[in-house]
C-alpha cells in the first residue's frame, strides 16, 4: 500500500518466506536502481531516478503499521548524488523515531565513496551501522569493481570511532580460500566490528559470477568460532545467512567491541 521496495525481493533473498512469516522485512530506500554493477548482485543497474521526497514518511508509516521493534534500512549505491544518499537515509531514521521512538534502526549502507557524507548519517546515530566488505582483498576488483577493501574498512572504522554498533558481511563461494576469510575476519575485528554475517554465494543469473565452491556447514561453524575468538561480538554464519538475517537477534546479542582507533 505504501509503495515501498524490499531488498528481500529485489536481491532474490532465499530467506524471504522465513522472514516475512515472522513479520520482518528489510526496506530498500533511494529507489531500486543502483549506480554500481557488482558481480554478485541482482539489483537493477539502470540509471536511477531522483529520490522520492516522501519516502521517509512512508518508511515510518510502514514501521508503525507493522509494529516493528527492529527496522533494517538498506539502500542502493547512489554515486550520482552529491551526498551519496546519506541525507535521505538520515531522514528515514529520524522519521521512524518520530513516530516510534522505541524502534531500533539498523542502516545498511554503501561506502559513500569514502567521502565526508558518511558523517551526515553518523550524526543521527542509527542503532546499528552496517557496511558489507563482501569478499577478500584479492577478489575485490572482480566482485565489486566500484568499491575497495581499504575504503570499506575505513567506513567501518569511522562508524566504530563514533561509538556506533558496527556490522559487516562476507559472501563466500566466489573464489576465496578459508585462510583469506579468516584474514578478513581479523581485519574486521581490528577495526572493532561488533557483528559479522557470513553466507554462501548463490548465482542469481548466468550473467553473474559463477559459484566457485559450496562451503560446508562445518566450515561456516569454523568461521564463526574463528571470528569470535578474534573478539567479534556476534557472528551469523551459515549457507543461507544474508546481511539482515536474524538482524534483531544479532543486535541484541552482540557485545560491543571496545577498540581504540
mmCIF file of C-alpha atoms in Angstrom:
data_model
loop_
_atom_site.group_PDB
_atom_site.id
_atom_site.type_symbol
_atom_site.label_atom_id
_atom_site.label_comp_id
_atom_site.label_asym_id
_atom_site.label_seq_id
_atom_site.Cartn_x
_atom_site.Cartn_y
_atom_site.Cartn_z
ATOM 1 C CA UNK A 1 0.000 0.000 0.000
ATOM 2 C CA UNK A 2 2.885 2.369 0.745
ATOM 3 C CA UNK A 3 4.806 1.697 -2.465
ATOM 4 C CA UNK A 4 7.998 0.673 -0.704
ATOM 5 C CA UNK A 5 10.746 -1.589 -2.038
ATOM 6 C CA UNK A 6 12.255 -4.518 -0.129
ATOM 7 C CA UNK A 7 15.729 -5.888 -0.742
ATOM 8 C CA UNK A 8 14.140 -9.256 0.040
ATOM 9 C CA UNK A 9 12.516 -9.186 -3.399
ATOM 10 C CA UNK A 10 14.987 -7.063 -5.378
ATOM 11 C CA UNK A 11 18.011 -9.190 -4.423
ATOM 12 C CA UNK A 12 16.185 -12.525 -4.586
ATOM 13 C CA UNK A 13 16.897 -13.429 -0.953
ATOM 14 C CA UNK A 14 16.394 -17.139 -0.121
ATOM 15 C CA UNK A 15 15.125 -16.295 3.364
ATOM 16 C CA UNK A 16 12.147 -14.224 2.200
ATOM 17 C CA UNK A 17 9.485 -16.710 3.297
ATOM 18 C CA UNK A 18 11.023 -17.228 6.734
ATOM 19 C CA UNK A 19 11.458 -13.541 7.493
ATOM 20 C CA UNK A 20 8.104 -12.401 6.095
ATOM 21 C CA UNK A 21 6.274 -15.124 8.041
ATOM 22 C CA UNK A 22 7.786 -13.583 11.185
ATOM 23 C CA UNK A 23 6.674 -10.077 10.230
ATOM 24 C CA UNK A 24 10.150 -8.728 9.456
ATOM 25 C CA UNK A 25 11.500 -7.213 6.262
ATOM 26 C CA UNK A 26 14.403 -5.088 5.071
ATOM 27 C CA UNK A 27 13.296 -1.901 3.333
ATOM 28 C CA UNK A 28 15.424 -0.577 0.471
ATOM 29 C CA UNK A 29 15.357 3.184 0.108
ATOM 30 C CA UNK A 30 16.583 5.634 -2.536
ATOM 31 C CA UNK A 31 14.929 3.663 -5.317
ATOM 32 C CA UNK A 32 15.549 0.236 -6.783
ATOM 33 C CA UNK A 33 18.275 1.104 -9.308
ATOM 34 C CA UNK A 34 21.925 1.024 -8.258
ATOM 35 C CA UNK A 35 24.749 3.101 -9.762
ATOM 36 C CA UNK A 36 27.138 0.164 -9.393
ATOM 37 C CA UNK A 37 27.232 -3.258 -11.032
ATOM 38 C CA UNK A 38 28.749 -5.708 -8.567
ATOM 39 C CA UNK A 39 29.456 -9.148 -9.931
ATOM 40 C CA UNK A 40 27.243 -10.996 -7.452
ATOM 41 C CA UNK A 41 24.215 -8.727 -7.118
ATOM 42 C CA UNK A 42 20.786 -8.977 -8.749
ATOM 43 C CA UNK A 43 19.672 -5.379 -8.070
ATOM 44 C CA UNK A 44 18.773 -3.308 -11.172
ATOM 45 C CA UNK A 45 21.607 -1.141 -12.540
ATOM 46 C CA UNK A 46 19.724 1.178 -14.912
ATOM 47 C CA UNK A 47 20.043 4.930 -14.419
ATOM 48 C CA UNK A 48 18.351 5.737 -11.086
ATOM 49 C CA UNK A 49 15.550 8.209 -10.600
ATOM 50 C CA UNK A 50 15.583 11.101 -8.143
ATOM 51 C CA UNK A 51 14.894 10.095 -4.520
ATOM 52 C CA UNK A 52 11.236 10.339 -3.522
ATOM 53 C CA UNK A 53 10.916 13.183 -1.021
ATOM 54 C CA UNK A 54 8.053 11.480 0.817
ATOM 55 C CA UNK A 55 9.822 8.131 1.207
ATOM 56 C CA UNK A 56 10.984 8.744 4.814
ATOM 57 C CA UNK A 57 7.370 9.303 5.877
ATOM 58 C CA UNK A 58 6.230 6.155 4.059
ATOM 59 C CA UNK A 59 9.025 4.150 5.693
ATOM 60 C CA UNK A 60 7.978 5.441 9.107
ATOM 61 C CA UNK A 61 4.348 4.601 8.398
ATOM 62 C CA UNK A 62 5.358 1.034 7.498
ATOM 63 C CA UNK A 63 7.323 0.642 10.724
ATOM 64 C CA UNK A 64 4.345 1.883 12.720
ATOM 65 C CA UNK A 65 1.743 -0.263 10.924
ATOM 66 C CA UNK A 66 3.898 -3.393 11.279
ATOM 67 C CA UNK A 67 4.753 -2.522 14.897
ATOM 68 C CA UNK A 68 8.403 -3.295 14.235
ATOM 69 C CA UNK A 69 10.878 -3.457 17.088
ATOM 70 C CA UNK A 70 13.862 -3.533 14.716
ATOM 71 C CA UNK A 71 13.881 -1.965 11.260
ATOM 72 C CA UNK A 72 16.625 -2.570 8.710
ATOM 73 C CA UNK A 73 17.031 0.133 6.071
ATOM 74 C CA UNK A 74 19.281 -0.711 3.169
ATOM 75 C CA UNK A 75 19.991 1.324 0.067
ATOM 76 C CA UNK A 76 21.221 1.150 -3.483
ATOM 77 C CA UNK A 77 24.543 2.892 -4.104
ATOM 78 C CA UNK A 78 23.831 6.454 -5.219
ATOM 79 C CA UNK A 79 27.131 7.708 -6.609
ATOM 80 C CA UNK A 80 25.077 10.120 -8.718
ATOM 81 C CA UNK A 81 24.096 12.170 -5.650
ATOM 82 C CA UNK A 82 26.429 14.742 -4.119
ATOM 83 C CA UNK A 83 25.884 13.337 -0.619
ATOM 84 C CA UNK A 84 25.723 9.675 -1.737
ATOM 85 C CA UNK A 85 22.162 9.480 -0.400
ATOM 86 C CA UNK A 86 23.174 9.917 3.246
ATOM 87 C CA UNK A 87 20.849 12.842 3.957
ATOM 88 C CA UNK A 88 17.900 10.796 2.672
ATOM 89 C CA UNK A 89 18.917 7.812 4.781
ATOM 90 C CA UNK A 90 19.275 10.042 7.844
ATOM 91 C CA UNK A 91 15.790 11.473 7.247
ATOM 92 C CA UNK A 92 14.392 7.935 7.138
ATOM 93 C CA UNK A 93 15.979 7.163 10.519
ATOM 94 C CA UNK A 94 14.589 10.369 12.023
ATOM 95 C CA UNK A 95 11.116 9.771 10.565
ATOM 96 C CA UNK A 96 10.896 6.315 12.149
ATOM 97 C CA UNK A 97 11.995 7.629 15.523
ATOM 98 C CA UNK A 98 9.500 10.475 15.352
ATOM 99 C CA UNK A 99 6.542 8.052 15.225
ATOM 100 C CA UNK A 100 8.046 5.050 17.046
ATOM 101 C CA UNK A 101 10.978 6.142 19.213
ATOM 102 C CA UNK A 102 11.435 2.728 20.815
ATOM 103 C CA UNK A 103 12.201 1.070 17.463
ATOM 104 C CA UNK A 104 15.812 0.132 16.821
ATOM 105 C CA UNK A 105 17.003 1.238 13.383
ATOM 106 C CA UNK A 106 19.777 -0.538 11.503
ATOM 107 C CA UNK A 107 21.205 1.050 8.355
ATOM 108 C CA UNK A 108 22.985 -0.986 5.676
ATOM 109 C CA UNK A 109 24.841 1.495 3.514
ATOM 110 C CA UNK A 110 27.216 1.944 0.590
ATOM 111 C CA UNK A 111 30.790 3.113 1.143
ATOM 112 C CA UNK A 112 29.805 6.734 0.341
ATOM 113 C CA UNK A 113 32.844 6.775 -1.987
ATOM 114 C CA UNK A 114 34.880 7.296 1.183
ATOM 115 C CA UNK A 115 33.599 10.871 1.469
ATOM 116 C CA UNK A 116 32.620 13.023 4.428
ATOM 117 C CA UNK A 117 28.935 12.434 3.621
ATOM 118 C CA UNK A 118 29.070 9.443 5.989
ATOM 119 C CA UNK A 119 29.098 11.939 8.865
ATOM 120 C CA UNK A 120 25.549 13.004 7.964
ATOM 121 C CA UNK A 121 24.267 9.531 8.821
ATOM 122 C CA UNK A 122 26.557 9.088 11.812
ATOM 123 C CA UNK A 123 25.091 12.306 13.247
ATOM 124 C CA UNK A 124 21.625 10.719 13.654
ATOM 125 C CA UNK A 125 23.227 7.679 15.327
ATOM 126 C CA UNK A 126 21.487 4.620 13.902
ATOM 127 C CA UNK A 127 21.369 1.791 16.418
ATOM 128 C CA UNK A 128 23.462 -0.365 14.070
ATOM 129 C CA UNK A 129 25.554 0.829 11.128
ATOM 130 C CA UNK A 130 26.192 -1.952 8.612
ATOM 131 C CA UNK A 131 28.510 -1.818 5.611
ATOM 132 C CA UNK A 132 29.434 -5.046 3.848
ATOM 133 C CA UNK A 133 33.031 -5.711 2.865
ATOM 134 C CA UNK A 134 31.642 -8.598 0.768
ATOM 135 C CA UNK A 135 34.806 -10.525 -0.093
ATOM 136 C CA UNK A 136 38.547 -10.911 0.428
ATOM 137 C CA UNK A 137 41.075 -8.317 -0.801
ATOM 138 C CA UNK A 138 42.245 -10.412 -3.774
ATOM 139 C CA UNK A 139 38.732 -10.617 -5.256
ATOM 140 C CA UNK A 140 37.532 -7.060 -4.692
ATOM 141 C CA UNK A 141 38.033 -5.922 -8.302
ATOM 142 C CA UNK A 142 36.050 -8.839 -9.734
ATOM 143 C CA UNK A 143 33.309 -8.816 -7.103
ATOM 144 C CA UNK A 144 32.793 -5.088 -6.506
ATOM 145 C CA UNK A 145 34.753 -3.106 -9.113
ATOM 146 C CA UNK A 146 33.494 0.305 -7.956
ATOM 147 C CA UNK A 147 34.461 -0.251 -4.334
ATOM 148 C CA UNK A 148 37.641 -1.097 -2.424
ATOM 149 C CA UNK A 149 38.736 -3.139 0.572
ATOM 150 C CA UNK A 150 40.627 -0.359 2.348
ATOM 151 C CA UNK A 151 37.791 2.093 1.743
ATOM 152 C CA UNK A 152 35.259 -0.288 3.264
ATOM 153 C CA UNK A 153 37.459 -0.855 6.308
ATOM 154 C CA UNK A 154 37.707 2.920 6.729
ATOM 155 C CA UNK A 155 33.896 3.277 6.690
ATOM 156 C CA UNK A 156 33.638 0.641 9.423
ATOM 157 C CA UNK A 157 36.441 2.242 11.423
ATOM 158 C CA UNK A 158 34.762 5.661 11.239
ATOM 159 C CA UNK A 159 31.478 4.145 12.437
ATOM 160 C CA UNK A 160 33.196 2.452 15.353
ATOM 161 C CA UNK A 161 35.165 5.560 16.274
ATOM 162 C CA UNK A 162 31.826 7.388 16.509
ATOM 163 C CA UNK A 163 30.667 4.811 19.067
ATOM 164 C CA UNK A 164 28.088 3.060 16.892
ATOM 165 C CA UNK A 165 27.376 -0.676 16.946
ATOM 166 C CA UNK A 166 29.123 -1.623 13.717
ATOM 167 C CA UNK A 167 28.356 -4.552 11.417
ATOM 168 C CA UNK A 168 29.725 -6.040 8.207
ATOM 169 C CA UNK A 169 29.229 -9.078 5.979
ATOM 170 C CA UNK A 170 31.120 -11.524 3.782
ATOM 171 C CA UNK A 171 29.884 -13.712 0.924
ATOM 172 C CA UNK A 172 31.820 -16.953 0.394
ATOM 173 C CA UNK A 173 31.972 -19.249 -2.615
ATOM 174 C CA UNK A 174 33.315 -16.714 -5.122
ATOM 175 C CA UNK A 175 36.912 -17.936 -5.278
ATOM 176 C CA UNK A 176 38.332 -17.124 -1.843
ATOM 177 C CA UNK A 177 40.202 -19.544 0.432
ATOM 178 C CA UNK A 178 39.373 -20.307 4.059
ATOM 179 C CA UNK A 179 42.583 -18.604 5.162
ATOM 180 C CA UNK A 180 41.613 -15.468 3.262
ATOM 181 C CA UNK A 181 38.221 -15.407 5.011
ATOM 182 C CA UNK A 182 39.962 -15.672 8.365
ATOM 183 C CA UNK A 183 42.192 -12.781 7.309
ATOM 184 C CA UNK A 184 39.129 -10.626 6.613
ATOM 185 C CA UNK A 185 37.679 -11.557 9.999
ATOM 186 C CA UNK A 186 40.938 -10.474 11.627
ATOM 187 C CA UNK A 187 40.779 -7.134 9.790
ATOM 188 C CA UNK A 188 37.138 -6.587 10.806
ATOM 189 C CA UNK A 189 37.979 -7.373 14.415
ATOM 190 C CA UNK A 190 40.921 -4.992 14.172
ATOM 191 C CA UNK A 191 38.682 -2.005 13.403
ATOM 192 C CA UNK A 192 36.197 -3.030 16.105
ATOM 193 C CA UNK A 193 33.319 -4.529 14.114
ATOM 194 C CA UNK A 194 30.706 -5.934 16.529
ATOM 195 C CA UNK A 195 28.577 -8.126 14.216
ATOM 196 C CA UNK A 196 29.513 -10.099 11.092
ATOM 197 C CA UNK A 197 27.351 -12.109 8.700
ATOM 198 C CA UNK A 198 28.837 -14.858 6.511
ATOM 199 C CA UNK A 199 26.768 -16.600 3.837
ATOM 200 C CA UNK A 200 27.066 -18.748 0.717
ATOM 201 C CA UNK A 201 27.046 -17.047 -2.680
ATOM 202 C CA UNK A 202 24.143 -18.141 -4.885
ATOM 203 C CA UNK A 203 24.488 -17.080 -8.517
ATOM 204 C CA UNK A 204 21.374 -15.034 -9.377
ATOM 205 C CA UNK A 205 21.674 -15.355 -13.179
ATOM 206 C CA UNK A 206 24.082 -16.777 -15.770
ATOM 207 C CA UNK A 207 25.418 -13.239 -16.291
ATOM 208 C CA UNK A 208 26.766 -13.052 -12.735
ATOM 209 C CA UNK A 209 29.943 -14.501 -11.239
ATOM 210 C CA UNK A 210 29.958 -18.303 -11.141
ATOM 211 C CA UNK A 211 29.885 -20.208 -7.858
ATOM 212 C CA UNK A 212 33.421 -21.477 -7.248
ATOM 213 C CA UNK A 213 32.590 -23.785 -4.335
ATOM 214 C CA UNK A 214 29.874 -24.834 -1.906
ATOM 215 C CA UNK A 215 31.091 -24.169 1.618
ATOM 216 C CA UNK A 216 30.096 -26.848 4.122
ATOM 217 C CA UNK A 217 28.104 -26.116 7.293
ATOM 218 C CA UNK A 218 31.100 -27.276 9.350
ATOM 219 C CA UNK A 219 33.288 -24.661 7.678
ATOM 220 C CA UNK A 220 30.706 -21.959 8.393
ATOM 221 C CA UNK A 221 30.818 -23.007 12.046
ATOM 222 C CA UNK A 222 34.604 -22.797 11.982
ATOM 223 C CA UNK A 223 34.421 -19.271 10.552
ATOM 224 C CA UNK A 224 32.101 -18.323 13.406
ATOM 225 C CA UNK A 225 34.434 -19.762 16.047
ATOM 226 C CA UNK A 226 37.458 -18.090 14.485
ATOM 227 C CA UNK A 227 35.851 -14.663 14.211
ATOM 228 C CA UNK A 228 34.517 -14.732 17.742
ATOM 229 C CA UNK A 229 37.947 -15.825 19.001
ATOM 230 C CA UNK A 230 39.288 -12.603 17.441
ATOM 231 C CA UNK A 231 36.822 -10.627 19.592
ATOM 232 C CA UNK A 232 33.893 -10.036 17.213
ATOM 233 C CA UNK A 233 30.815 -9.913 19.440
ATOM 234 C CA UNK A 234 28.393 -11.915 17.291
ATOM 235 C CA UNK A 235 28.672 -13.817 14.016
ATOM 236 C CA UNK A 236 25.825 -15.258 11.945
ATOM 237 C CA UNK A 237 27.440 -17.867 9.707
ATOM 238 C CA UNK A 238 25.538 -20.401 7.612
ATOM 239 C CA UNK A 239 24.829 -21.119 3.922
ATOM 240 C CA UNK A 240 21.652 -19.019 3.842
ATOM 241 C CA UNK A 241 22.845 -16.190 6.089
ATOM 242 C CA UNK A 242 22.414 -12.772 4.477
ATOM 243 C CA UNK A 243 23.175 -9.237 5.702
ATOM 244 C CA UNK A 244 19.885 -8.732 7.523
ATOM 245 C CA UNK A 245 19.244 -12.357 8.531
ATOM 246 C CA UNK A 246 18.284 -12.500 12.231
ATOM 247 C CA UNK A 247 19.307 -8.840 12.442
ATOM 248 C CA UNK A 248 17.207 -8.119 15.516
ATOM 249 C CA UNK A 249 18.626 -11.056 17.458
ATOM 250 C CA UNK A 250 22.177 -10.326 16.335
ATOM 251 C CA UNK A 251 21.927 -6.731 17.537
ATOM 252 C CA UNK A 252 20.516 -7.869 20.869
ATOM 253 C CA UNK A 253 23.232 -10.457 21.485
ATOM 254 C CA UNK A 254 26.279 -8.665 20.159
ATOM 255 C CA UNK A 255 28.701 -7.441 22.798
ATOM 256 C CA UNK A 256 30.114 -4.146 21.553
ATOM 257 C CA UNK A 257 33.842 -4.381 20.946
ATOM 258 C CA UNK A 258 35.975 -1.773 22.666
ATOM 259 C CA UNK A 259 38.701 -0.533 20.364
ATOM 260 C CA UNK A 260 40.979 2.466 20.130
ATOM 261 C CA UNK A 261 41.278 3.751 16.574
#
